[in-house]
Amino acid sequence: MDSLRDLGELDLAIVHALQIDARAPWTRVAAAVGADAATVARHWQALREESLAWLTAWPTPERFSSTTDVAMVLLDPRTSADAVDGIARLPWVLSADDTSAGVLVLVAGAGGLAVLGDRVRAVAERGARVRRMDVAAAIVAEDSTWRLRVLSRQQQRALRDPSRPDEARPPRVEIVAEVAEALDEDPRMPAASVAKILGVSEATARRTVDRAVAAGLLRLGCDLAMPAAGYRRGAILWARSADAEGAAARAARLPEAHRVGILVGRAPLFVGVRARSLTSLQQIEQAWGDDIDVVDRWTVLRGIKRNGHLLDASGRSRERVPLRW
């Protein structure tokens, strides 16, 4: 594994700001992090060039619930590296993690459960033995909701665009899809360029993006090489609770949780957590609640793919694979 430089306080603050609002002007980001705009832009350019941080259009829980079926698929640990790489490059594989139980992939489909089944079979046809498939009843939190928690509330308020609505009538689904397509490669694309792609005025394009974001149908954020921020360990918790929905909602509020789902299975609660040390797991579970029965714990050995980006052994983005499902 290549050594990574630890991100400094300003780097982490910039990433947190862009997690909150990827399209915020550098002047507003600078006001929030306490630096001038030129310095902020220079630091961001260095982060991008080193593949330590990157902008992303995330598939949000709202998009999952409205249009998508999802399954967690566990591959046999003996699956070859070439087969895993080929599977990770499939556009409807949203994420892939090498764990102590095998490679766990998140498969999505928008054509119903039959299509989801076909996609799992397509994974198997690429040389992988599928050991387990769990269909999601709900995705409660995805990586789009995870934050570094570096900026204070006052700093976060400085990021707010007073002209952007907190609530707005969402655009039509097909319009959201067009906007997502336009911003997928460059979430900071100027409104004028978005307008040209959509065939509308610049003002309409700006309002459409703002409405899609406010409605939760489009989330533009920032991802990073987790080890560079000190998050060198990860785990997946499988649990039960008499109140699965309430337990999942509480899990989504845990600072360490970046992925939460309710699955159809013996242990329906699925929670992915990030930590600085695996010794933190007991504290994380205690914070989750007394009514939680954790039935299994898998260690994440390394991330392979996360929301459209293939990761190297150090957690840096090495290649972008656009998501289509």
XYZ file of C-alpha atoms in Angstrom:
325
model
C 0.000 0.000 0.000
C 1.362 3.419 -0.964
C 1.772 5.801 1.950
C -0.618 8.736 2.041
C 0.043 12.143 3.489
C -2.299 13.019 6.310
C -4.689 15.777 5.319
C -4.210 19.056 7.152
C -6.927 20.971 8.968
C -7.570 23.266 6.002
C -7.784 20.319 3.587
C -10.295 18.561 5.831
C -12.325 21.749 6.222
C -12.476 22.234 2.447
C -13.603 18.630 1.913
C -16.287 19.002 4.594
C -17.501 22.206 2.955
C -17.745 20.489 -0.421
C -19.550 17.535 1.159
C -22.183 20.028 2.257
C -22.319 22.008 -0.996
C -20.180 20.831 -3.898
C -21.265 23.793 -6.027
C -20.537 26.531 -3.494
C -18.358 29.310 -4.972
C -14.793 29.359 -3.688
C -15.485 32.713 -2.039
C -18.221 31.136 0.101
C -16.080 28.078 0.892
C -13.242 30.422 1.844
C -15.499 32.380 4.206
C -16.565 29.152 5.887
C -13.074 27.675 6.354
C -11.305 30.938 7.249
C -8.963 31.281 4.282
C -8.852 33.316 1.093
C -10.413 31.956 -2.087
C -7.088 31.575 -3.931
C -5.664 29.435 -1.120
C -8.792 27.279 -1.021
C -8.692 26.736 -4.787
C -4.983 25.868 -4.638
C -5.489 23.319 -1.864
C -8.416 21.757 -3.721
C -6.370 21.466 -6.901
C -3.619 19.643 -4.963
C -6.150 17.246 -3.435
C -7.535 16.457 -6.885
C -4.121 15.978 -8.479
C -3.119 13.534 -5.734
C -6.493 11.727 -6.030
C -7.020 12.305 -2.326
C -10.438 13.902 -2.821
C -12.929 14.131 -5.660
C -16.383 15.479 -6.387
C -19.231 13.044 -6.869
C -22.902 12.961 -7.799
C -24.262 10.506 -5.235
C -27.247 8.158 -5.526
C -29.317 9.313 -2.544
C -31.686 7.299 -0.337
C -34.595 9.228 -1.881
C -33.598 8.084 -5.365
C -33.269 4.520 -4.117
C -36.730 4.494 -2.559
C -38.464 6.067 -5.545
C -36.934 4.207 -8.468
C -34.519 1.501 -7.409
C -34.252 -2.040 -6.098
C -31.025 -2.887 -4.295
C -29.357 -6.091 -3.148
C -26.284 -6.805 -1.058
C -24.390 -9.670 -2.705
C -21.590 -11.568 -0.993
C -18.988 -13.199 -3.231
C -16.847 -16.153 -2.270
C -13.422 -15.054 -0.952
C -11.781 -17.295 -3.568
C -13.119 -15.107 -6.399
C -10.143 -14.012 -8.498
C -8.913 -10.416 -8.485
C -9.613 -10.167 -12.226
C -13.210 -11.287 -11.733
C -13.707 -8.814 -8.888
C -12.274 -5.996 -10.997
C -14.616 -6.863 -13.870
C -17.614 -6.934 -11.533
C -16.635 -3.608 -9.968
C -16.589 -2.045 -13.442
C -20.247 -2.886 -14.052
C -22.212 0.403 -14.069
C -24.981 -0.930 -11.806
C -22.567 -2.127 -9.106
C -22.639 0.877 -6.787
C -19.974 -0.271 -4.360
C -17.646 -3.174 -3.639
C -15.722 -3.917 -0.446
C -13.301 -6.695 0.351
C -14.330 -7.968 3.790
C -13.368 -10.727 6.184
C -16.363 -12.718 4.867
C -15.726 -12.135 1.159
C -16.298 -9.364 -1.361
C -19.556 -7.540 -0.666
C -21.101 -5.692 -3.604
C -24.111 -3.383 -3.723
C -26.151 -4.102 -6.862
C -28.906 -1.779 -8.098
C -31.639 -2.027 -10.700
C -34.560 0.143 -11.777
C -36.583 -2.536 -13.587
C -38.027 -4.538 -10.698
C -36.844 -7.527 -8.725
C -36.631 -9.750 -11.814
C -34.031 -7.391 -13.288
C -32.185 -7.393 -9.980
C -32.072 -11.187 -10.107
C -30.718 -11.093 -13.655
C -27.948 -8.756 -12.525
C -26.919 -11.006 -9.685
C -26.727 -13.874 -12.183
C -24.620 -11.647 -14.444
C -22.226 -11.185 -11.520
C -21.964 -14.960 -11.169
C -21.329 -15.344 -14.904
C -18.192 -13.237 -14.510
C -16.502 -15.948 -12.512
C -17.776 -15.237 -9.013
C -19.598 -17.662 -6.760
C -22.462 -15.845 -5.058
C -22.610 -17.015 -1.450
C -25.470 -14.788 -0.329
C -27.949 -12.254 -1.666
C -29.991 -9.936 0.568
C -32.616 -7.700 -1.036
C -33.022 -4.292 0.581
C -36.407 -3.285 1.909
C -35.051 0.247 2.397
C -31.810 2.181 2.079
C -31.824 4.594 5.002
C -28.416 6.215 4.545
C -25.744 6.128 1.877
C -22.292 7.671 1.568
C -23.929 10.903 0.433
C -25.052 11.597 4.010
C -21.694 10.959 5.720
C -19.741 14.039 6.859
C -16.276 14.669 8.254
C -17.744 16.890 10.997
C -14.836 19.335 10.929
C -16.705 22.622 10.478
C -18.630 24.185 13.323
C -22.312 24.986 12.942
C -21.421 28.644 12.450
C -18.995 27.728 9.657
C -21.617 25.509 8.051
C -24.120 28.356 8.128
C -21.604 30.519 6.249
C -21.897 28.052 3.358
C -25.619 28.582 2.997
C -26.819 30.309 -0.151
C -29.643 32.605 1.022
C -31.259 32.471 -2.413
C -31.504 28.661 -2.406
C -34.811 27.263 -1.113
C -34.851 24.851 1.835
C -37.866 23.125 0.333
C -39.009 23.082 -3.238
C -41.284 21.128 -5.516
C -39.043 18.439 -7.016
C -38.486 18.392 -10.774
C -39.920 15.499 -12.765
C -37.970 12.248 -12.498
C -36.842 12.412 -16.113
C -35.549 15.966 -15.601
C -33.608 14.875 -12.514
C -32.062 12.079 -14.592
C -30.941 14.613 -17.220
C -29.453 16.896 -14.579
C -27.691 13.975 -12.885
C -26.272 12.913 -16.244
C -25.007 16.435 -16.910
C -23.374 16.841 -13.502
C -22.091 13.289 -13.115
C -18.637 14.019 -14.471
C -18.323 17.543 -13.070
C -20.664 18.472 -10.177
C -19.281 22.048 -10.290
C -20.251 22.494 -13.938
C -21.405 26.111 -14.431
C -25.131 26.704 -14.717
C -24.603 28.068 -18.233
C -23.151 24.729 -19.347
C -25.993 22.806 -17.663
C -28.463 25.076 -19.431
C -26.914 24.311 -22.790
C -27.175 20.558 -22.186
C -30.795 20.784 -20.986
C -31.844 23.289 -23.635
C -33.157 25.813 -21.106
C -32.153 29.225 -19.807
C -29.312 29.602 -17.317
C -31.733 30.743 -14.606
C -33.984 27.719 -15.215
C -31.007 25.371 -15.100
C -29.846 26.847 -11.804
C -33.325 26.568 -10.273
C -33.709 22.995 -11.520
C -30.432 21.899 -9.918
C -31.344 23.667 -6.665
C -34.812 22.056 -6.594
C -33.420 18.573 -7.268
C -30.872 18.991 -4.463
C -33.435 20.461 -2.031
C -35.808 17.555 -2.723
C -33.083 15.026 -1.986
C -33.229 13.516 -5.460
C -29.735 14.714 -6.317
C -26.877 15.065 -3.887
C -23.607 16.550 -5.045
C -20.758 16.107 -2.624
C -17.157 15.233 -2.049
C -15.459 11.929 -1.329
C -11.926 11.298 -0.157
C -9.291 8.682 0.537
C -10.443 7.741 4.021
C -7.014 6.718 5.423
C -5.722 10.235 4.669
C -8.364 11.560 7.071
C -7.471 9.010 9.740
C -10.268 6.541 8.975
C -8.114 3.471 8.433
C -10.588 0.861 9.638
C -14.056 -0.143 8.587
C -16.612 -2.736 9.611
C -20.019 -4.025 8.625
C -22.522 -4.809 11.358
C -25.469 -7.169 10.898
C -28.143 -6.814 13.552
C -31.719 -7.377 14.658
C -34.184 -5.213 16.536
C -37.864 -5.398 17.390
C -38.175 -1.955 15.791
C -36.071 -2.229 12.640
C -37.107 1.154 11.221
C -36.373 2.996 14.442
C -33.066 1.190 14.850
C -32.050 2.009 11.278
C -32.913 5.686 11.794
C -30.736 5.774 14.931
C -27.894 4.025 13.110
C -28.003 6.673 10.386
C -27.350 9.333 13.044
C -24.201 7.646 14.340
C -21.145 9.726 13.338
C -19.321 6.602 12.167
C -22.148 5.159 10.031
C -21.908 5.785 6.310
C -24.249 3.097 4.967
C -27.473 1.864 6.578
C -30.084 -0.462 5.167
C -33.008 -2.650 6.156
C -32.688 -5.962 4.342
C -34.969 -8.947 3.929
C -33.242 -11.621 5.951
C -32.426 -13.184 9.306
C -30.499 -10.109 10.469
C -32.244 -7.314 8.578
C -30.173 -4.357 9.781
C -27.054 -3.598 7.766
C -24.678 -0.834 8.919
C -21.318 0.121 7.448
C -19.114 2.100 9.822
C -15.789 3.913 9.553
C -13.446 4.196 12.513
C -9.912 5.098 13.430
C -9.559 1.799 15.298
C -11.572 -1.429 15.479
C -11.526 -1.071 19.250
C -14.181 1.623 18.700
C -16.778 -0.966 17.626
C -17.976 -1.692 21.146
C -18.531 2.004 21.809
C -20.330 2.421 18.467
C -22.646 -0.487 19.240
C -23.382 0.834 22.715
C -24.248 4.239 21.245
C -26.612 2.541 18.810
C -28.895 1.332 21.621
C -29.648 -1.398 24.131
C -32.370 -2.974 21.969
C -29.912 -3.887 19.188
C -28.795 -7.485 18.808
C -25.626 -7.476 16.686
C -25.374 -10.993 15.263
C -22.279 -10.611 13.070
C -19.387 -8.268 12.409
C -17.251 -8.187 9.271
C -14.004 -6.253 8.998
C -13.565 -4.218 5.813
C -10.132 -5.104 4.469
C -10.242 -2.472 1.713
C -12.652 -0.528 -0.412
C -12.726 -1.574 -4.073
C -15.402 0.717 -5.476
C -17.484 3.495 -3.981
C -20.233 5.274 -5.875
C -18.699 5.353 -9.307
C -15.012 5.391 -8.396
C -12.607 2.462 -8.375
C -10.218 2.795 -5.432
C -6.578 1.803 -5.168
C -5.127 -0.063 -2.189
C -4.630 3.255 -0.370
C -8.230 4.371 -0.848
C -7.544 6.931 -3.579
C -9.723 7.221 -6.656
C -7.886 5.517 -9.510
C -10.638 5.511 -12.135
C -14.188 6.735 -12.560
C -16.925 4.349 -13.704
C -20.213 6.243 -14.304
C -23.170 4.688 -12.483
C -26.122 3.566 -14.555
C -28.899 1.367 -13.265
